[in-house]
Amino acid sequence: MPRMATRTPSADARTGEIVHTNDAAPSSWGLGDGAAIPWEYAPAPESRDVVTLKERYGLFIGGRDVAASDGGTFATINPATEEPLALVARGTPADMDRGVRAARKAFRRSWGSLSGRERAKYLFRIARILQERSREFAVLESMDSGKPIKESRDVDVPLAAAHFWYYAGWADKLEYAFPGRVARPLGVAGQIIPWNFPLLMLAWKIAPALAAGNTVVLKPASTTPLSALLFADVCQQADLPPGVVNIIPGPGEVGMSLVTHPDVDKVAFTGSTDIGKRIAKGVAGSNKALTLELGGKAANIVFDDAPLDQAVEGIVNGIYFNQGEVCCAGSRLLAQESIVEPLIEKLKDRLATIRVGDPLDKNTDVGAINSRAQLEKITELVAAGQAEGAEMYQPACDLPARGYFFRPTLFTNVAQSHRIAREEIFGPVLSVLTFRTPDEAVEKANNTPYGLSAGIWTDKGSRILHMVRKMKAGVVWANTFNRFDPTSPFGGYKESGFGREGGMHGLHAYVRLEDR
Ligand code: NDP
């Protein structure tokens, strides 16, 4: 079967500009004399019609859509076009108090005393509605966050629904999850989520909390409030008792008023290490339970016996998935010295095929960076990498004229001391370091204040087990990367936070265990 001609970027000798030509087709294809065939992906945009955007979104408190106490609003924009999508009510500390009171009332009057079997019915219903409305959620998520539709459609939304299915299954089986103990709900959970996986992080937080009998007040990130507000609609559609779930967008400081609210029993946060530390201080001295899922600087370690083509796919998935805006992204590639050259060559070839652009186009691999601020942070760190002497490679690809886009970037000649090897960039930027022995790989991989995830690529099972034991990371993937499953716990060590989400461990974070 003939292969498609591929795009080959090269510099125009006259103007110096990057141009795209196409490899000549072999004459045996019957397409002529081997002259270049003009070939390009046709645009394949997902329709926006499935989403009905409201002009204004309110706060979701006590089962109702309400305005902010001071009437304030803010605009949420599409990072791929810089166009405003909608106005959203801007919650205040008074609104957080309203939300917590509604959640407490629901906990006392309905949810806290409902049987596990009844709670499960609601969770199953939510899961099913999420599946039924999956296209609507996927398109809205891509519009509000900038992530490619193929990721929101195939990863974020199905996984969010899977979390509700999974925890629905546990709701009436807590005695099996914690044998010999009685699991009581904690009460009201205050939850703050980031912008990189808005709906999925909501599901990670709300599903186990509800399964265990808690009620929640959730603050979404200011750049991505829309899927959480659409989820409010799902709660109404599922007839969830009012106040069990409350969703209050608002600025970061308003999040702090949720954290320090005296009637909140449990705080769950995903976001930056910096804010995580502030939240830990805000909770200190109280009886509140706390889980923190913070940043990372994962090492993706490739040994010389690894299948290189497979490893290249894992490296690309590890760092360019969701524009690299992933806490567990494999942002440091540790390559064994003997294979570094062929590996980099293959990586560069692969990078040339990555398509950056419209998040709603089904062919897009890398969408828009979530916000101007995040784009500036990435740009600043990439400039620091160049200034510190690392060698930068970016494939020649055209970026849209508007919107926050960044080329997939690869740095070689990176030293451990470089900022790009130490700091979380949260963008499509890979730093390549090398090692000679497994011990050196372990030392370099663990030489970070973070400890969220790691990857190992090798043909030897014994080496995988040896490395996994030495890795100071909450999740270690072997011959794969960025795999998520609701049954599997996820969380970090050191500055990546503490507590686990997912699996039975995720339930544990929302219960108080008593003796029978
Ligand atoms: P933040 O940690 O500031 O944001 C995460 C969430 O916390 C958002 O809902 C945010 O609200 C809220 N928040 C902000 N300030 C406070 C506060 N004082 N008290 C309570 N809640 C608060 O992350 P950024 O958006 O600023 O991103 C900065 C960097 O953090 C990124 O470049 C990346 O390195 C890292 N990050 C890591 C994530 C992870 O999954 N581990 C996720 C997101 C970012 P609001 O949106 O209104 O500011």
XYZ file of C-alpha atoms and ligand atoms in Angstrom:
564
model
C 0.000 0.000 0.000
C 1.431 3.418 -0.862
C 2.342 5.721 1.987
C 1.189 9.324 2.131
C 3.741 11.908 1.125
C 4.969 13.752 4.217
C 5.531 17.433 4.805
C 9.184 18.350 4.982
C 9.945 21.810 6.353
C 13.054 23.522 4.997
C 14.440 27.040 4.714
C 13.837 29.001 1.504
C 17.346 29.776 0.205
C 16.297 33.207 -1.062
C 14.211 34.589 1.806
C 15.406 32.401 4.662
C 11.762 31.740 5.584
C 10.599 28.293 6.595
C 8.660 26.687 3.739
C 6.822 23.398 3.498
C 7.391 21.146 0.549
C 6.098 17.645 0.083
C 8.157 14.589 -0.554
C 7.959 13.439 -4.106
C 5.619 10.547 -4.741
C 7.274 7.484 -6.226
C 6.381 7.191 -9.890
C 5.216 3.622 -9.216
C 2.094 5.127 -7.563
C 0.846 6.056 -10.988
C 0.539 9.696 -9.949
C 2.885 11.088 -12.576
C 6.603 11.433 -12.824
C 7.436 11.727 -9.156
C 6.820 15.480 -8.922
C 5.697 16.857 -5.570
C 2.020 16.328 -4.735
C 0.443 19.246 -2.894
C -0.977 17.540 0.173
C -2.303 18.854 3.446
C -4.841 17.864 6.062
C -8.193 19.418 5.271
C -9.712 21.284 8.214
C -11.978 18.983 10.223
C -13.598 21.276 12.778
C -16.021 19.882 15.318
C -19.304 21.768 15.183
C -19.980 24.274 17.965
C -23.723 23.881 17.450
C -23.981 21.220 20.117
C -23.144 23.866 22.763
C -25.632 26.553 23.739
C -23.640 29.247 25.462
C -25.559 31.474 27.814
C -24.658 35.121 27.799
C -24.387 35.043 31.598
C -23.754 32.257 34.050
C -24.637 32.527 37.722
C -23.274 30.771 40.783
C -24.794 27.387 41.593
C -25.844 27.500 45.238
C -28.550 25.434 46.934
C -29.590 23.934 43.602
C -30.257 27.321 42.006
C -28.515 29.652 39.600
C -27.914 32.880 41.569
C -26.093 36.172 41.031
C -22.990 37.080 43.047
C -23.757 38.947 46.275
C -22.275 42.160 44.857
C -23.561 41.547 41.318
C -19.986 41.179 39.996
C -19.137 39.244 36.845
C -16.056 38.376 34.838
C -15.555 37.258 31.237
C -14.213 33.856 30.336
C -12.446 33.815 26.991
C -11.587 31.294 24.328
C -7.763 31.076 24.443
C -7.634 29.951 20.812
C -9.350 33.087 19.518
C -9.090 35.536 22.461
C -12.853 36.101 22.085
C -15.067 36.346 25.174
C -17.349 33.327 25.513
C -19.630 34.431 28.338
C -19.953 36.499 31.490
C -19.730 34.525 34.713
C -20.830 35.612 38.188
C -17.778 36.419 40.319
C -18.254 34.814 43.725
C -17.358 36.719 46.886
C -16.487 35.528 50.409
C -20.173 36.109 51.267
C -21.120 33.751 48.427
C -18.692 31.134 49.710
C -20.448 31.411 53.056
C -23.812 30.964 51.315
C -22.430 27.912 49.532
C -21.075 26.347 52.712
C -24.390 26.946 54.508
C -26.294 25.320 51.658
C -23.909 22.357 51.700
C -24.240 21.987 55.494
C -28.019 22.084 55.278
C -28.019 19.416 52.555
C -25.614 17.295 54.590
C -27.873 17.473 57.680
C -31.226 17.164 55.964
C -30.689 14.787 53.102
C -27.365 13.576 51.808
C -25.572 12.795 55.083
C -28.265 10.350 56.161
C -29.148 8.877 52.766
C -28.260 5.201 52.361
C -25.263 4.321 50.207
C -27.592 2.595 47.799
C -29.584 5.804 47.260
C -26.437 7.905 46.871
C -25.205 5.421 44.281
C -28.346 5.927 42.204
C -27.623 9.641 41.892
C -23.977 9.017 40.993
C -24.935 6.465 38.343
C -27.420 8.965 36.974
C -24.765 11.689 36.787
C -22.355 9.302 35.050
C -24.963 8.389 32.480
C -25.902 12.023 31.797
C -22.230 12.904 31.351
C -21.983 10.167 28.754
C -25.180 11.252 27.038
C -23.988 14.859 26.896
C -20.345 13.988 26.220
C -20.091 15.846 22.903
C -21.489 19.004 24.425
C -19.020 18.769 27.328
C -16.071 18.021 25.026
C -16.741 20.983 22.728
C -17.357 23.376 25.618
C -14.212 22.204 27.408
C -12.082 22.716 24.309
C -13.565 26.167 23.726
C -12.967 27.335 27.285
C -9.591 25.691 27.960
C -7.845 25.459 24.558
C -7.284 21.698 24.706
C -7.649 19.705 21.458
C -11.071 18.223 20.894
C -9.620 14.755 20.406
C -8.316 14.925 23.984
C -11.443 16.386 25.603
C -13.568 13.923 23.581
C -11.421 10.812 24.124
C -9.795 11.454 27.504
C -11.267 14.184 29.730
C -14.975 13.531 29.350
C -14.924 9.699 29.262
C -12.598 9.621 32.267
C -14.800 12.078 34.165
C -17.819 9.838 33.555
C -15.732 6.787 34.506
C -14.972 8.356 37.899
C -18.683 8.740 38.610
C -19.351 5.142 37.500
C -16.517 3.863 39.643
C -17.397 5.743 42.843
C -21.098 5.027 42.350
C -20.069 1.394 42.721
C -18.433 2.068 46.084
C -21.227 4.186 47.615
C -23.074 1.198 49.105
C -19.960 -0.888 49.764
C -17.959 1.274 52.153
C -17.860 -1.577 54.680
C -15.936 -3.619 52.105
C -13.600 -0.748 51.300
C -12.729 -0.430 55.006
C -13.285 -3.877 56.518
C -13.951 -3.983 60.247
C -14.428 -0.212 60.456
C -17.361 2.120 60.091
C -16.789 4.822 57.468
C -18.523 8.118 58.278
C -18.594 11.106 55.922
C -16.545 14.110 56.995
C -19.294 16.673 56.271
C -18.758 19.647 53.961
C -15.835 19.498 51.526
C -14.318 22.691 50.086
C -12.688 21.882 46.753
C -10.520 24.073 44.534
C -9.550 22.902 41.061
C -7.208 24.134 38.305
C -7.669 24.921 34.627
C -5.728 22.149 32.935
C -8.394 19.408 33.270
C -11.440 21.363 34.460
C -14.165 18.711 34.192
C -11.901 15.801 35.030
C -10.562 17.467 38.188
C -14.144 18.232 39.175
C -14.970 14.536 38.804
C -11.881 13.471 40.779
C -13.068 15.709 43.612
C -16.856 15.442 43.573
C -17.377 11.725 42.817
C -15.557 10.249 45.862
C -16.852 13.013 48.153
C -20.475 12.293 47.252
C -20.013 8.526 47.278
C -18.794 8.740 50.870
C -21.762 10.915 51.902
C -20.204 14.405 51.935
C -21.590 17.538 50.348
C -19.353 19.951 48.447
C -18.576 23.531 47.556
C -16.305 23.690 44.538
C -14.406 26.637 43.112
C -13.309 26.182 39.489
C -10.359 28.090 38.032
C -11.195 31.552 36.723
C -10.048 30.802 33.177
C -12.190 27.638 32.860
C -15.472 27.890 34.765
C -17.849 26.743 32.015
C -17.712 22.948 32.215
C -18.235 23.140 35.994
C -21.286 25.328 35.412
C -22.575 22.890 32.793
C -22.071 20.183 35.406
C -24.411 22.205 37.648
C -27.001 21.663 34.944
C -26.300 17.913 35.101
C -26.880 17.963 38.878
C -30.292 19.539 38.277
C -31.085 17.067 35.520
C -30.168 14.212 37.872
C -32.482 15.678 40.562
C -29.623 15.819 43.011
C -30.994 17.265 46.266
C -30.333 21.036 46.427
C -27.093 22.016 48.169
C -25.309 18.660 47.758
C -23.119 20.242 45.070
C -22.446 23.988 45.002
C -20.247 25.589 42.363
C -18.858 29.046 42.960
C -16.461 30.604 40.438
C -14.446 33.552 41.675
C -10.898 34.831 42.056
C -8.194 32.973 43.970
C -8.599 34.992 47.175
C -12.229 33.939 47.316
C -10.947 30.374 47.220
C -9.039 31.151 50.401
C -12.268 32.166 52.137
C -13.559 28.666 51.358
C -10.391 27.089 52.762
C -10.581 29.036 56.015
C -14.358 28.824 56.422
C -15.012 27.446 59.938
C -17.800 25.124 58.785
C -15.735 23.309 56.161
C -14.544 19.866 57.301
C -12.280 18.897 54.434
C -10.220 20.845 51.909
C -9.064 19.341 48.613
C -6.858 21.355 46.284
C -5.172 20.783 42.940
C -2.942 23.520 41.566
C 0.426 25.171 42.011
C 2.798 24.312 44.844
C 2.892 27.953 45.814
C -0.871 28.209 46.433
C -0.840 24.702 47.950
C 1.556 25.923 50.635
C -0.699 28.890 51.380
C -3.671 26.561 51.658
C -1.768 24.294 54.060
C -1.114 27.363 56.224
C -4.783 28.345 56.014
C -5.844 24.916 57.276
C -3.095 24.581 59.925
C -4.386 24.592 63.485
C -7.895 23.487 62.477
C -9.394 20.011 62.491
C -9.900 20.030 58.735
C -8.732 17.125 56.618
C -6.513 18.200 53.716
C -5.325 16.731 50.425
C -3.005 18.625 48.097
C -2.194 17.646 44.538
C 0.477 20.066 43.367
C 3.094 20.394 40.650
C 5.660 18.034 39.197
C 8.837 17.759 37.150
C 8.691 14.143 36.083
C 11.599 12.214 34.625
C 10.888 9.972 31.655
C 13.852 7.565 31.649
C 14.812 5.757 28.447
C 17.330 2.889 28.689
C 19.385 1.671 25.759
C 17.373 -1.553 25.432
C 14.036 0.268 25.089
C 12.091 -0.035 21.830
C 12.901 3.456 20.600
C 9.893 4.045 18.347
C 7.534 3.087 21.142
C 9.491 5.283 23.575
C 9.245 8.232 21.186
C 5.449 7.933 21.204
C 5.509 7.787 25.013
C 7.783 10.818 25.250
C 5.559 12.805 22.879
C 2.445 11.793 24.794
C 4.248 12.521 28.071
C 5.088 16.130 27.311
C 2.930 17.393 24.433
C -0.402 15.943 25.611
C -2.650 18.841 26.697
C 0.066 21.313 25.569
C 2.255 20.014 28.402
C -0.133 21.630 30.886
C -0.162 18.487 32.981
C 1.088 18.198 36.561
C 2.533 14.731 35.872
C 3.986 15.639 32.431
C 7.242 13.898 31.525
C 9.036 17.215 31.186
C 12.559 15.839 31.748
C 13.715 13.176 29.321
C 16.595 11.162 30.763
C 18.189 9.261 27.881
C 20.967 6.696 28.263
C 24.055 8.141 26.597
C 24.522 5.360 24.043
C 21.111 5.949 22.439
C 20.681 9.675 22.878
C 21.545 10.562 19.289
C 19.160 8.197 17.463
C 16.495 8.984 20.042
C 16.728 12.743 19.475
C 16.748 12.230 15.728
C 13.559 10.166 15.911
C 11.988 12.698 18.255
C 12.720 15.561 15.888
C 11.196 13.604 12.999
C 8.112 12.957 15.100
C 7.830 16.602 16.195
C 7.673 17.654 12.545
C 4.376 15.755 12.228
C 2.669 17.334 15.258
C -0.171 19.635 14.267
C -0.602 22.775 16.348
C -3.729 24.863 15.927
C -7.485 25.133 16.308
C -8.487 23.062 19.367
C -11.813 22.233 17.731
C -10.121 20.690 14.682
C -10.156 16.909 15.034
C -6.660 16.708 13.515
C -5.078 19.026 16.064
C -2.506 17.486 18.399
C -1.486 20.588 20.362
C -4.120 23.250 20.998
C -3.973 26.669 22.634
C -2.180 27.515 25.867
C -4.815 28.181 28.503
C -4.169 31.871 29.137
C -1.960 34.776 28.193
C -0.336 34.601 31.645
C 0.563 30.934 31.129
C 1.917 31.656 27.641
C 4.100 34.400 29.108
C 5.384 32.035 31.783
C 6.323 29.417 29.153
C 7.957 32.046 26.941
C 9.970 33.376 29.861
C 11.248 29.937 30.880
C 12.126 29.001 27.305
C 14.112 32.242 26.989
C 15.892 31.331 30.248
C 16.765 27.921 28.773
C 18.405 29.573 25.765
C 20.175 32.172 27.887
C 21.584 29.453 30.158
C 23.105 27.651 27.173
C 20.702 24.828 26.313
C 20.136 24.141 22.627
C 16.572 24.694 21.442
C 14.763 22.859 18.640
C 11.267 23.710 17.406
C 9.664 22.152 14.325
C 8.669 24.547 11.592
C 4.947 24.845 11.971
C 2.599 27.709 11.301
C 0.826 29.092 14.356
C -2.604 30.736 14.084
C -2.425 34.520 13.904
C -4.619 34.947 17.013
C -4.766 33.048 20.249
C -2.192 31.741 22.715
C -0.117 29.150 20.889
C 3.366 27.779 21.481
C 5.434 25.468 19.286
C 6.385 22.056 20.661
C 9.892 22.652 21.965
C 12.847 20.397 22.654
C 15.991 21.392 24.557
C 19.225 19.418 24.370
C 22.506 20.122 26.216
C 20.495 20.736 29.351
C 22.322 20.846 32.691
C 20.694 19.894 35.967
C 21.175 23.458 37.182
C 19.185 25.029 34.330
C 15.810 26.480 35.250
C 14.159 24.431 32.491
C 15.387 21.277 34.256
C 14.259 22.387 37.711
C 11.072 24.442 37.398
C 7.639 23.293 36.334
C 7.081 24.945 32.943
C 3.561 23.625 32.368
C 3.917 23.949 28.626
C 4.994 21.898 25.560
C 8.684 22.042 26.437
C 10.920 19.009 26.878
C 14.394 19.134 28.469
C 16.735 16.310 27.527
C 19.399 15.136 29.986
C 21.575 12.048 29.750
C 22.836 9.294 32.079
C 25.201 6.333 31.901
C 24.137 3.935 34.663
C 20.811 3.112 36.332
C 22.094 4.636 39.592
C 22.860 7.905 37.843
C 19.370 7.851 36.295
C 17.812 7.374 39.748
C 19.900 10.158 41.217
C 18.995 12.618 38.468
C 15.315 11.625 38.384
C 14.945 12.152 42.137
C 16.937 15.378 42.122
C 13.873 17.595 42.238
C 11.722 19.069 44.982
C 8.740 17.368 43.313
C 7.696 13.712 43.407
C 4.528 13.198 41.415
C 5.304 10.829 38.542
C 8.018 9.132 36.487
C 8.356 6.921 33.425
C 10.727 4.040 32.653
C 11.377 2.584 29.200
C 13.286 -0.686 29.075
C 12.919 -4.208 27.786
C 13.898 -5.722 31.145
C 11.177 -6.442 33.694
C 13.741 -6.789 36.492
C 15.087 -3.338 35.737
C 11.584 -1.868 35.875
C 11.059 -3.333 39.358
C 14.485 -2.173 40.507
C 13.884 1.377 39.273
C 10.313 1.622 40.582
C 11.524 0.860 44.098
C 14.089 3.655 43.944
C 11.913 6.305 42.339
C 10.541 8.958 44.721
C 7.333 9.494 42.780
C 3.687 8.762 43.510
C 3.076 7.166 40.108
C 5.638 5.334 37.980
C 4.652 4.260 34.476
C 6.623 1.512 32.739
C 6.787 1.465 28.931
C 3.858 3.869 28.813
C 3.025 7.331 30.144
C 0.060 9.458 31.214
C -2.254 6.495 31.773
C -5.169 7.210 34.084
C -7.821 4.981 35.517
C -10.395 5.716 38.222
C -9.403 2.558 40.098
C -5.796 3.643 40.456
C -4.608 6.045 43.167
C -2.791 9.200 42.073
C -0.821 11.698 44.156
C 2.628 12.860 45.116
C 5.466 13.152 47.577
C 7.499 16.147 48.700
C 6.398 19.414 47.054
C 3.948 17.545 44.824
C 1.592 17.326 47.789
C 0.030 14.573 49.836
C -3.067 12.409 49.888
C -4.304 10.266 47.037
C -7.153 10.634 44.570
C -8.629 7.711 42.664
C -9.243 4.146 43.768
C -10.083 3.201 47.332
C -7.407 5.614 48.512
C -9.502 8.406 47.037
C -12.468 7.341 49.168
C -10.311 7.237 52.268
C -9.690 10.976 51.927
C -13.417 11.640 52.421
C -14.248 9.420 55.402
C -13.635 9.245 59.119
C -13.067 5.659 60.207
C -14.552 4.518 63.502
C -14.385 1.219 65.334
C -17.454 -0.960 65.099
P -3.054 28.267 40.902
O -2.496 27.319 41.881
O -2.995 29.722 41.206
O -4.587 27.927 40.586
C -5.242 26.741 40.915
C -6.582 27.035 41.594
O -6.333 27.699 42.839
C -7.490 27.972 40.810
O -8.830 27.630 41.034
C -7.184 29.310 41.430
O -8.204 30.267 41.258
C -7.070 28.926 42.883
N -6.357 29.900 43.709
C -5.497 30.853 43.310
N -5.054 31.557 44.380
C -5.658 31.032 45.462
C -5.624 31.327 46.839
N -4.865 32.305 47.339
N -6.378 30.599 47.682
C -7.159 29.606 47.219
N -7.246 29.286 45.917
C -6.489 29.986 45.040
O -2.341 27.992 39.531
P -2.163 29.046 38.348
O -3.413 29.080 37.633
O -1.663 30.369 38.818
O -0.970 28.376 37.540
C 0.374 28.696 37.936
C 1.255 27.506 37.829
O 0.789 26.497 38.699
C 1.251 26.854 36.467
O 2.135 27.480 35.621
C 1.659 25.462 36.809
O 3.054 25.394 36.905
C 1.049 25.223 38.164
N -0.218 24.488 38.093
C -0.228 23.196 38.492
C -1.383 22.468 38.389
C -1.446 21.042 38.788
O -2.323 20.321 38.320
N -0.603 20.585 39.667
C -2.616 23.031 37.846
C -2.526 24.437 37.532
C -1.355 25.094 37.639
P -8.095 31.313 40.041
O -8.113 30.519 38.802
O -9.315 32.119 40.244
O -6.810 32.070 40.229
